Amino acid sequence: MRVGFYQYAPRFGAIQDNLDAVIDRLESVDCDLLVLPELAMSGYQFCSGEEVARLAESVPDGPTTQRLMELAKRRQCSIVVGLAEHHAGTLYNSAVLVGPLGCMGVYRKVHLFFEETLFFSPGNLGFQVWPIGDTRIGLLICFDWFYPEAARTLALMGADILCHPSNLVLPHCPDAMVTRCLENRVFSITANRIGEEARGDKPALRFIGKSEIISPSGNILHRSSETESELVLLDIDPMQARDKNLNPYNDLLRDRYPQYYK
Ligand code: ACM
């Protein structure tokens, strides 16, 4: 299975221009699964709820879902993309999964970070796993990494690959995802953004790049730079994630003791 991510810097608020640029870059992409960053077309550092509402999109009718559905159909691939979603009068920080047959699903970020808590509601759909051929993928968004329960829940649901659109500003996540993969024996694809955003009178945010693909044994198959735009595609065997044996004596999920866990 050919999987990957696109790391880049969107321009704040310019959804159509960002879509044009991203789709132009991906027009000849040849892969089965591609992950794009969190809030990939709107930008991240909102100044007000009105601004979020103005940039939020409905799923599947909004421009980001529609344009990427068209690309997924042309390229016969699946794409995960982060966007600000409005649904039934509520704003969510969401990730949409589109494929050759259309929109397959949406995940709404459960663990909101910092000022996101001012602008978005916590996701109300829980965690979910979707099939792509024989492979099962689960979605997390950025700060969800901080809660090991999120990745564990997806592993228990049978996810082989964690797709992880991100807008990381703190340094720890790329290394922590090695542990999330090791402790669940799953692949992860973290698609982070690069660049800076300084909005209103707020301190500038600098995004750390370092998008990466990690294997079930915790190997970093690829980690991008902190500053450069990069489209990365790798061949993986997702079935490696089905083998939960650490050695002849330890089966990762069988050997849990949930009765002792809170
Ligand atoms: C984050 O959750 N965007 C850090």
mmCIF file of C-alpha atoms and ligand atoms in Angstrom:
data_model
loop_
_atom_site.group_PDB
_atom_site.id
_atom_site.type_symbol
_atom_site.label_atom_id
_atom_site.label_comp_id
_atom_site.label_asym_id
_atom_site.label_seq_id
_atom_site.Cartn_x
_atom_site.Cartn_y
_atom_site.Cartn_z
ATOM 1 C CA MET A 1 0.000 0.000 0.000
ATOM 2 C CA ARG A 2 1.394 3.384 -0.992
ATOM 3 C CA VAL A 3 0.740 5.976 1.716
ATOM 4 C CA GLY A 4 1.960 9.449 2.467
ATOM 5 C CA PHE A 5 1.429 13.018 3.510
ATOM 6 C CA TYR A 6 1.816 16.535 2.203
ATOM 7 C CA GLN A 7 3.515 19.024 4.545
ATOM 8 C CA TYR A 8 3.099 22.674 3.538
ATOM 9 C CA ALA A 9 2.081 26.131 4.820
ATOM 10 C CA PRO A 10 -1.444 27.283 3.986
ATOM 11 C CA ARG A 11 -2.186 31.039 3.864
ATOM 12 C CA PHE A 12 -4.632 32.048 6.600
ATOM 13 C CA GLY A 13 -8.210 32.482 5.427
ATOM 14 C CA ALA A 14 -7.504 31.821 1.732
ATOM 15 C CA ILE A 15 -9.430 28.557 1.372
ATOM 16 C CA GLN A 16 -9.838 28.711 -2.413
ATOM 17 C CA ASP A 17 -6.213 29.697 -3.064
ATOM 18 C CA ASN A 18 -4.928 27.020 -0.701
ATOM 19 C CA LEU A 19 -7.145 24.424 -2.375
ATOM 20 C CA ASP A 20 -5.889 25.489 -5.806
ATOM 21 C CA ALA A 21 -2.249 25.222 -4.698
ATOM 22 C CA VAL A 22 -2.641 21.886 -2.883
ATOM 23 C CA ILE A 23 -4.639 20.273 -5.675
ATOM 24 C CA ASP A 24 -2.157 21.542 -8.244
ATOM 25 C CA ARG A 25 0.681 19.915 -6.259
ATOM 26 C CA LEU A 26 -1.240 16.638 -5.852
ATOM 27 C CA GLU A 27 -2.668 16.442 -9.363
ATOM 28 C CA SER A 28 -0.354 13.651 -10.477
ATOM 29 C CA VAL A 29 0.008 11.921 -7.102
ATOM 30 C CA ASP A 30 0.068 8.139 -7.257
ATOM 31 C CA CYS A 31 -0.878 6.549 -3.929
ATOM 32 C CA ASP A 32 -3.591 4.721 -1.998
ATOM 33 C CA LEU A 33 -3.821 7.001 1.043
ATOM 34 C CA LEU A 34 -2.686 10.580 1.571
ATOM 35 C CA VAL A 35 -2.953 12.655 4.758
ATOM 36 C CA LEU A 36 -3.086 16.477 4.819
ATOM 37 C CA PRO A 37 -2.699 18.717 7.906
ATOM 38 C CA GLU A 38 -5.273 19.888 10.459
ATOM 39 C CA LEU A 39 -7.302 22.955 9.330
ATOM 40 C CA ALA A 40 -5.433 22.451 6.088
ATOM 41 C CA MET A 41 -7.138 25.125 3.983
ATOM 42 C CA SER A 42 -8.358 27.715 6.523
ATOM 43 C CA GLY A 43 -5.240 28.211 8.644
ATOM 44 C CA TYR A 44 -5.132 27.801 12.411
ATOM 45 C CA GLN A 45 -4.871 30.939 14.540
ATOM 46 C CA PHE A 46 -8.404 32.317 14.637
ATOM 47 C CA CYS A 47 -9.133 35.671 16.257
ATOM 48 C CA SER A 48 -12.858 35.274 16.907
ATOM 49 C CA GLY A 49 -15.760 32.887 16.742
ATOM 50 C CA GLU A 50 -17.159 34.918 13.822
ATOM 51 C CA GLU A 51 -13.956 34.270 11.901
ATOM 52 C CA VAL A 52 -14.203 30.524 12.518
ATOM 53 C CA ALA A 53 -17.852 30.559 11.469
ATOM 54 C CA ARG A 54 -16.955 32.422 8.259
ATOM 55 C CA LEU A 55 -14.232 29.892 7.355
ATOM 56 C CA ALA A 56 -16.096 26.766 8.495
ATOM 57 C CA GLU A 57 -17.483 24.419 5.868
ATOM 58 C CA SER A 58 -20.244 21.886 5.747
ATOM 59 C CA VAL A 59 -19.415 18.234 5.017
ATOM 60 C CA PRO A 60 -19.713 17.003 2.310
ATOM 61 C CA ASP A 61 -21.018 20.139 0.534
ATOM 62 C CA GLY A 62 -18.195 22.562 1.382
ATOM 63 C CA PRO A 63 -15.356 23.372 -1.025
ATOM 64 C CA THR A 64 -12.596 21.386 0.718
ATOM 65 C CA THR A 65 -14.556 18.123 0.777
ATOM 66 C CA GLN A 66 -15.904 18.638 -2.751
ATOM 67 C CA ARG A 67 -12.567 19.512 -4.369
ATOM 68 C CA LEU A 68 -10.700 16.698 -2.628
ATOM 69 C CA MET A 69 -13.474 14.222 -3.499
ATOM 70 C CA GLU A 70 -12.921 15.140 -7.151
ATOM 71 C CA LEU A 71 -9.155 14.664 -6.775
ATOM 72 C CA ALA A 72 -9.643 11.312 -4.968
ATOM 73 C CA LYS A 73 -11.835 10.160 -7.833
ATOM 74 C CA ARG A 74 -9.361 11.293 -10.508
ATOM 75 C CA ARG A 75 -6.397 9.719 -8.704
ATOM 76 C CA GLN A 76 -8.324 6.682 -7.336
ATOM 77 C CA CYS A 77 -6.987 7.271 -3.829
ATOM 78 C CA SER A 78 -8.216 8.092 -0.325
ATOM 79 C CA ILE A 79 -7.414 11.439 1.302
ATOM 80 C CA VAL A 80 -7.708 12.619 4.911
ATOM 81 C CA VAL A 81 -7.927 16.400 5.382
ATOM 82 C CA GLY A 82 -8.509 18.660 8.379
ATOM 83 C CA LEU A 83 -11.110 21.438 8.196
ATOM 84 C CA ALA A 84 -13.289 23.692 10.332
ATOM 85 C CA GLU A 85 -16.734 22.129 10.089
ATOM 86 C CA HIS A 86 -20.111 23.653 10.792
ATOM 87 C CA HIS A 87 -22.878 21.213 11.491
ATOM 88 C CA ALA A 88 -26.325 21.961 12.922
ATOM 89 C CA GLY A 89 -25.217 25.334 14.309
ATOM 90 C CA THR A 90 -22.071 23.937 15.988
ATOM 91 C CA LEU A 91 -18.408 24.350 14.981
ATOM 92 C CA TYR A 92 -16.012 21.396 15.082
ATOM 93 C CA ASN A 93 -12.325 20.943 14.320
ATOM 94 C CA SER A 94 -12.803 17.974 11.996
ATOM 95 C CA ALA A 95 -11.027 15.615 9.628
ATOM 96 C CA VAL A 96 -12.787 14.255 6.573
ATOM 97 C CA LEU A 97 -11.996 11.006 4.764
ATOM 98 C CA VAL A 98 -12.730 11.048 1.036
ATOM 99 C CA GLY A 99 -12.168 8.278 -1.496
ATOM 100 C CA PRO A 100 -12.863 7.422 -5.134
ATOM 101 C CA LEU A 101 -16.540 6.833 -4.293
ATOM 102 C CA GLY A 102 -17.017 10.094 -2.381
ATOM 103 C CA CYS A 103 -17.048 11.197 1.248
ATOM 104 C CA MET A 104 -16.548 8.193 3.533
ATOM 105 C CA GLY A 105 -16.727 9.835 6.915
ATOM 106 C CA VAL A 106 -15.842 12.576 9.333
ATOM 107 C CA TYR A 107 -14.039 12.608 12.682
ATOM 108 C CA ARG A 108 -14.546 15.579 15.026
ATOM 109 C CA LYS A 109 -11.539 16.346 17.242
ATOM 110 C CA VAL A 110 -12.250 15.248 20.787
ATOM 111 C CA HIS A 111 -9.291 16.796 22.644
ATOM 112 C CA LEU A 112 -9.218 20.495 21.797
ATOM 113 C CA PHE A 113 -5.958 22.397 22.386
ATOM 114 C CA PHE A 114 -5.500 25.901 23.874
ATOM 115 C CA GLU A 115 -7.710 28.551 22.176
ATOM 116 C CA GLU A 116 -9.469 25.908 20.093
ATOM 117 C CA THR A 117 -11.538 25.441 23.259
ATOM 118 C CA LEU A 118 -12.896 28.998 22.736
ATOM 119 C CA PHE A 119 -13.982 28.415 19.165
ATOM 120 C CA PHE A 120 -14.899 24.754 18.701
ATOM 121 C CA SER A 121 -17.046 22.193 20.472
ATOM 122 C CA PRO A 122 -15.426 18.884 21.406
ATOM 123 C CA GLY A 123 -16.162 16.174 18.870
ATOM 124 C CA ASN A 124 -19.421 14.337 19.425
ATOM 125 C CA LEU A 125 -18.841 11.289 17.193
ATOM 126 C CA GLY A 126 -16.203 9.420 19.196
ATOM 127 C CA PHE A 127 -13.517 7.410 17.432
ATOM 128 C CA GLN A 128 -14.179 5.356 14.346
ATOM 129 C CA VAL A 129 -12.371 3.013 11.964
ATOM 130 C CA TRP A 130 -12.949 2.940 8.199
ATOM 131 C CA PRO A 131 -11.944 0.300 5.631
ATOM 132 C CA ILE A 132 -9.749 1.172 2.661
ATOM 133 C CA GLY A 133 -9.558 -2.080 0.733
ATOM 134 C CA ASP A 134 -8.343 -4.665 3.242
ATOM 135 C CA THR A 135 -6.814 -1.996 5.484
ATOM 136 C CA ARG A 136 -8.549 -0.232 8.369
ATOM 137 C CA ILE A 137 -7.709 3.363 9.186
ATOM 138 C CA GLY A 138 -8.533 5.460 12.229
ATOM 139 C CA LEU A 139 -8.443 9.248 12.496
ATOM 140 C CA LEU A 140 -6.921 11.433 15.213
ATOM 141 C CA ILE A 141 -6.319 15.170 15.090
ATOM 142 C CA CYS A 142 -3.181 16.771 16.513
ATOM 143 C CA PHE A 143 -3.533 17.124 20.327
ATOM 144 C CA ASP A 144 -5.413 13.809 20.471
ATOM 145 C CA TRP A 145 -1.861 12.350 20.610
ATOM 146 C CA PHE A 146 -1.611 13.598 24.207
ATOM 147 C CA TYR A 147 -4.332 11.152 25.281
ATOM 148 C CA PRO A 148 -3.036 7.590 24.773
ATOM 149 C CA GLU A 149 -6.620 6.387 25.195
ATOM 150 C CA ALA A 150 -7.465 7.795 21.758
ATOM 151 C CA ALA A 151 -4.867 5.753 19.844
ATOM 152 C CA ARG A 152 -5.552 2.713 22.042
ATOM 153 C CA THR A 153 -9.285 2.933 21.333
ATOM 154 C CA LEU A 154 -8.607 2.954 17.594
ATOM 155 C CA ALA A 155 -6.204 0.002 17.942
ATOM 156 C CA LEU A 156 -8.827 -1.939 19.907
ATOM 157 C CA MET A 157 -11.308 -1.138 17.122
ATOM 158 C CA GLY A 158 -8.899 -2.734 14.660
ATOM 159 C CA ALA A 159 -7.153 0.267 13.084
ATOM 160 C CA ASP A 160 -3.995 -0.617 11.146
ATOM 161 C CA ILE A 161 -3.013 2.988 10.351
ATOM 162 C CA LEU A 162 -3.606 6.102 12.458
ATOM 163 C CA CYS A 163 -4.090 9.102 10.165
ATOM 164 C CA HIS A 164 -3.149 12.203 12.134
ATOM 165 C CA PRO A 165 -3.698 15.642 10.563
ATOM 166 C CA SER A 166 -1.851 18.145 12.769
ATOM 167 C CA ASN A 167 -0.873 21.762 13.390
ATOM 168 C CA LEU A 168 1.838 21.098 15.976
ATOM 169 C CA VAL A 169 3.509 23.951 17.825
ATOM 170 C CA LEU A 170 5.080 22.073 20.764
ATOM 171 C CA PRO A 171 8.085 19.811 20.176
ATOM 172 C CA HIS A 172 7.080 16.492 21.743
ATOM 173 C CA CYS A 173 4.550 14.887 19.417
ATOM 174 C CA PRO A 174 6.839 13.450 16.705
ATOM 175 C CA ASP A 175 8.718 11.396 19.311
ATOM 176 C CA ALA A 176 5.541 10.557 21.230
ATOM 177 C CA MET A 177 3.958 9.063 18.102
ATOM 178 C CA VAL A 178 6.780 6.499 18.076
ATOM 179 C CA THR A 179 5.457 5.323 21.447
ATOM 180 C CA ARG A 180 1.788 5.483 20.325
ATOM 181 C CA CYS A 181 2.725 3.141 17.440
ATOM 182 C CA LEU A 182 4.916 0.850 19.511
ATOM 183 C CA GLU A 183 2.364 0.459 22.313
ATOM 184 C CA ASN A 184 -0.435 -0.314 19.826
ATOM 185 C CA ARG A 185 1.572 -1.980 17.045
ATOM 186 C CA VAL A 186 0.012 0.262 14.393
ATOM 187 C CA PHE A 187 1.313 2.555 11.669
ATOM 188 C CA SER A 188 0.825 6.309 11.973
ATOM 189 C CA ILE A 189 0.919 9.091 9.420
ATOM 190 C CA THR A 190 1.226 12.527 11.035
ATOM 191 C CA ALA A 191 0.760 15.342 8.499
ATOM 192 C CA ASN A 192 1.870 18.559 10.143
ATOM 193 C CA ARG A 193 2.144 22.027 8.648
ATOM 194 C CA ILE A 194 5.077 24.423 8.513
ATOM 195 C CA GLY A 195 5.354 28.204 8.613
ATOM 196 C CA GLU A 196 4.215 30.908 11.030
ATOM 197 C CA GLU A 197 0.923 32.586 11.778
ATOM 198 C CA ALA A 198 0.705 35.920 13.627
ATOM 199 C CA ARG A 199 -2.871 37.115 13.810
ATOM 200 C CA GLY A 200 -4.291 40.196 15.512
ATOM 201 C CA ASP A 201 -2.150 41.068 18.530
ATOM 202 C CA LYS A 202 -1.457 37.450 19.410
ATOM 203 C CA PRO A 203 2.082 36.054 19.645
ATOM 204 C CA ALA A 204 3.105 34.326 16.425
ATOM 205 C CA LEU A 205 2.705 30.577 16.262
ATOM 206 C CA ARG A 206 5.489 28.639 14.592
ATOM 207 C CA PHE A 207 4.518 25.197 13.369
ATOM 208 C CA ILE A 208 7.182 22.516 13.773
ATOM 209 C CA GLY A 209 6.871 20.454 10.577
ATOM 210 C CA LYS A 210 8.444 17.029 11.194
ATOM 211 C CA SER A 211 5.556 15.195 9.577
ATOM 212 C CA GLU A 212 6.273 11.500 9.755
ATOM 213 C CA ILE A 213 5.345 7.904 9.078
ATOM 214 C CA ILE A 214 5.968 5.407 11.887
ATOM 215 C CA SER A 215 5.842 1.599 11.735
ATOM 216 C CA PRO A 216 4.212 -0.789 14.249
ATOM 217 C CA SER A 217 7.617 -1.551 15.724
ATOM 218 C CA GLY A 218 8.244 2.125 16.344
ATOM 219 C CA ASN A 219 10.600 2.766 13.455
ATOM 220 C CA ILE A 220 10.557 6.228 11.903
ATOM 221 C CA LEU A 221 10.093 5.359 8.223
ATOM 222 C CA HIS A 222 10.306 9.029 7.267
ATOM 223 C CA ARG A 223 10.441 12.301 9.195
ATOM 224 C CA SER A 224 10.319 15.623 7.332
ATOM 225 C CA SER A 225 12.234 18.789 8.089
ATOM 226 C CA GLU A 226 10.925 21.586 10.335
ATOM 227 C CA THR A 227 10.710 24.155 7.561
ATOM 228 C CA GLU A 228 10.392 22.678 4.087
ATOM 229 C CA SER A 229 7.319 21.795 2.115
ATOM 230 C CA GLU A 230 7.385 18.067 1.332
ATOM 231 C CA LEU A 231 5.204 15.484 -0.394
ATOM 232 C CA VAL A 232 6.218 12.048 0.904
ATOM 233 C CA LEU A 233 5.004 8.660 -0.344
ATOM 234 C CA LEU A 234 6.136 5.276 0.996
ATOM 235 C CA ASP A 235 5.196 1.650 0.423
ATOM 236 C CA ILE A 236 4.096 -0.143 3.567
ATOM 237 C CA ASP A 237 2.492 -3.479 4.374
ATOM 238 C CA PRO A 238 -0.417 -2.528 6.631
ATOM 239 C CA MET A 239 -0.924 -6.196 7.568
ATOM 240 C CA GLN A 240 2.173 -5.869 9.794
ATOM 241 C CA ALA A 241 -0.176 -4.047 12.167
ATOM 242 C CA ARG A 242 -2.344 -7.174 12.541
ATOM 243 C CA ASP A 243 0.447 -9.097 14.265
ATOM 244 C CA LYS A 244 0.188 -8.029 17.902
ATOM 245 C CA ASN A 245 2.755 -10.571 19.136
ATOM 246 C CA LEU A 246 5.787 -8.956 20.738
ATOM 247 C CA ASN A 247 7.453 -12.347 21.236
ATOM 248 C CA PRO A 248 6.213 -15.931 21.771
ATOM 249 C CA TYR A 249 4.966 -14.980 25.262
ATOM 250 C CA ASN A 250 3.452 -11.517 24.846
ATOM 251 C CA ASP A 251 0.445 -10.638 22.737
ATOM 252 C CA LEU A 252 -0.071 -6.905 23.071
ATOM 253 C CA LEU A 253 -3.848 -6.679 23.256
ATOM 254 C CA ARG A 254 -4.522 -10.109 24.788
ATOM 255 C CA ASP A 255 -2.197 -9.320 27.694
ATOM 256 C CA ARG A 256 -4.018 -6.192 28.830
ATOM 257 C CA TYR A 257 -5.609 -6.111 32.307
ATOM 258 C CA PRO A 258 -8.520 -3.714 31.835
ATOM 259 C CA GLN A 259 -9.909 -4.600 35.264
ATOM 260 C CA TYR A 260 -6.981 -2.706 36.787
ATOM 261 C CA TYR A 261 -7.233 0.343 34.510
ATOM 262 C CA LYS A 262 -9.197 3.543 35.144
HETATM 263 C C1 ACM B 1 -3.025 21.118 18.215
HETATM 264 O O1 ACM B 1 -3.820 20.297 18.681
HETATM 265 N N1 ACM B 1 -3.287 21.772 17.096
HETATM 266 C C2 ACM B 1 -1.754 21.374 18.890
#
